[in-house]
Amino acid sequence: MQSIIYKGPGKFAIEDRPKPIIKKADDVMIKVLGVCICGTDINIFATPQKHPSRPGIIFGHEFCGQVVEVGEAVTSLKPGDKVIVDPHGPCGYCDACRAGLPEMCKNLYLDEPGLEGQANAMGVFKDGGLTSYTLVPEKFAYKIAADTPAELMALAEPLACCGYSLEKLNIHVGDTVCILGGGPIGQLYLALAKASGARKIILSEPIEYRRNKALELGATRVVDPNVEDIKQVCMEETNGEGVDHCIEAVAAMLMDCIDCVRPRGKVLQCGHDETALAPIKVGEVLKKEVEIHGVFLGKYYMEKTARIIESGVLPLEKIVTHTFPLSRYGEALDLARSGQCIKVCVIPEE
């Protein structure tokens, strides 16, 4: 199988790997149908590297496929079923999982030197989806309608993260929302906020291509942060009150979010990693009684995500803007880095 193999910081190779063999009773073998490129992938290949990975693994964690074979204990799936995949599924039995906190699963995180606290995701630290066939545990594969396009299925993992986290804001019909960052995550938040009934959605993004795409997806105003002040815009659009909700979909802009929301407004942080430092004026948080919500991964949202994708309620076809065959992975990665796209999907070849 032609596969994308991570070779170390800034390096990958297309290599032939053997087709996997079912060994565990709960194994599900899938033919990979699509793999989206994530911001984490770009950070892994950045120089200097901004996120670790494990050399030698088959890369790609945002993937989907079609079942071709199942282990003897598998009951929920059969050959021919299309599935979306949770690449960092929880164990289901530790204290955190039993308390309803699967994103904090004690068995999900690595404790190796230099990798402490990293989620042990398929396609980042163990074999993933940039290949023809791969194995996933039954509990991490979720059935989806047979007529669902592969490039939309491949959006499942980031959509689950956004959908789960947006529930923390509890957006109501008529609310106002500001989104900082118009990359794939920011655009998914935009689509979800629009579907939730937000009457005004302001999106800040320096790249013109992405601002234009945001308008297509329903933003009521887009802002070039190099030209306009986002706080001033939010005040203009809300009669000086501030927006109800501000979503940070790009790193280290927490104070900007705090400035943009009204008293008792809500801020959602999703653009940080463990190295990000975001200075804030604590007095502003106290004075305005701002709610700040952190979020990580997609909890138990994959099943709901499958239903959202099937329904067509979100214009996801406008978010996957480009597709490439696996043999042109380098070109796909370069385009994703450039920002002249929203989401890039790679289609594996036999």
CSV table of C-alpha atoms in Angstrom, one decimal, residues 2 6 14 21-22 33 48 50 80 96 133 146 149-150 166 171 185 192 234 283 297:
chain,number,residue,atom,x,y,z
A,2,GLN,CA,1.3,3.4,-0.9
A,6,TYR,CA,6.5,10.5,8.9
A,14,ILE,CA,5.8,7.8,0.2
A,21,ILE,CA,-4.1,-8.2,9.1
A,22,ILE,CA,-6.9,-8.4,11.6
A,33,LEU,CA,-11.6,7.0,1.5
A,48,PRO,CA,11.2,24.6,13.8
A,50,LYS,CA,5.7,23.1,16.7
A,80,GLY,CA,-19.6,-2.3,3.2
A,96,ALA,CA,-12.2,10.1,34.0
A,133,TYR,CA,-6.2,0.2,4.4
A,146,ALA,CA,-23.7,5.1,2.5
A,149,PRO,CA,-19.2,11.9,0.2
A,150,ALA,CA,-15.8,10.9,1.5
A,166,LEU,CA,-19.7,25.2,21.0
A,171,ILE,CA,-25.7,30.1,21.6
A,185,ILE,CA,-11.7,25.5,12.6
A,192,LEU,CA,-22.2,25.9,13.5
A,234,CYS,CA,-17.5,44.4,17.7
A,283,GLY,CA,-9.0,42.9,36.2
A,297,LEU,CA,-10.9,17.1,21.7
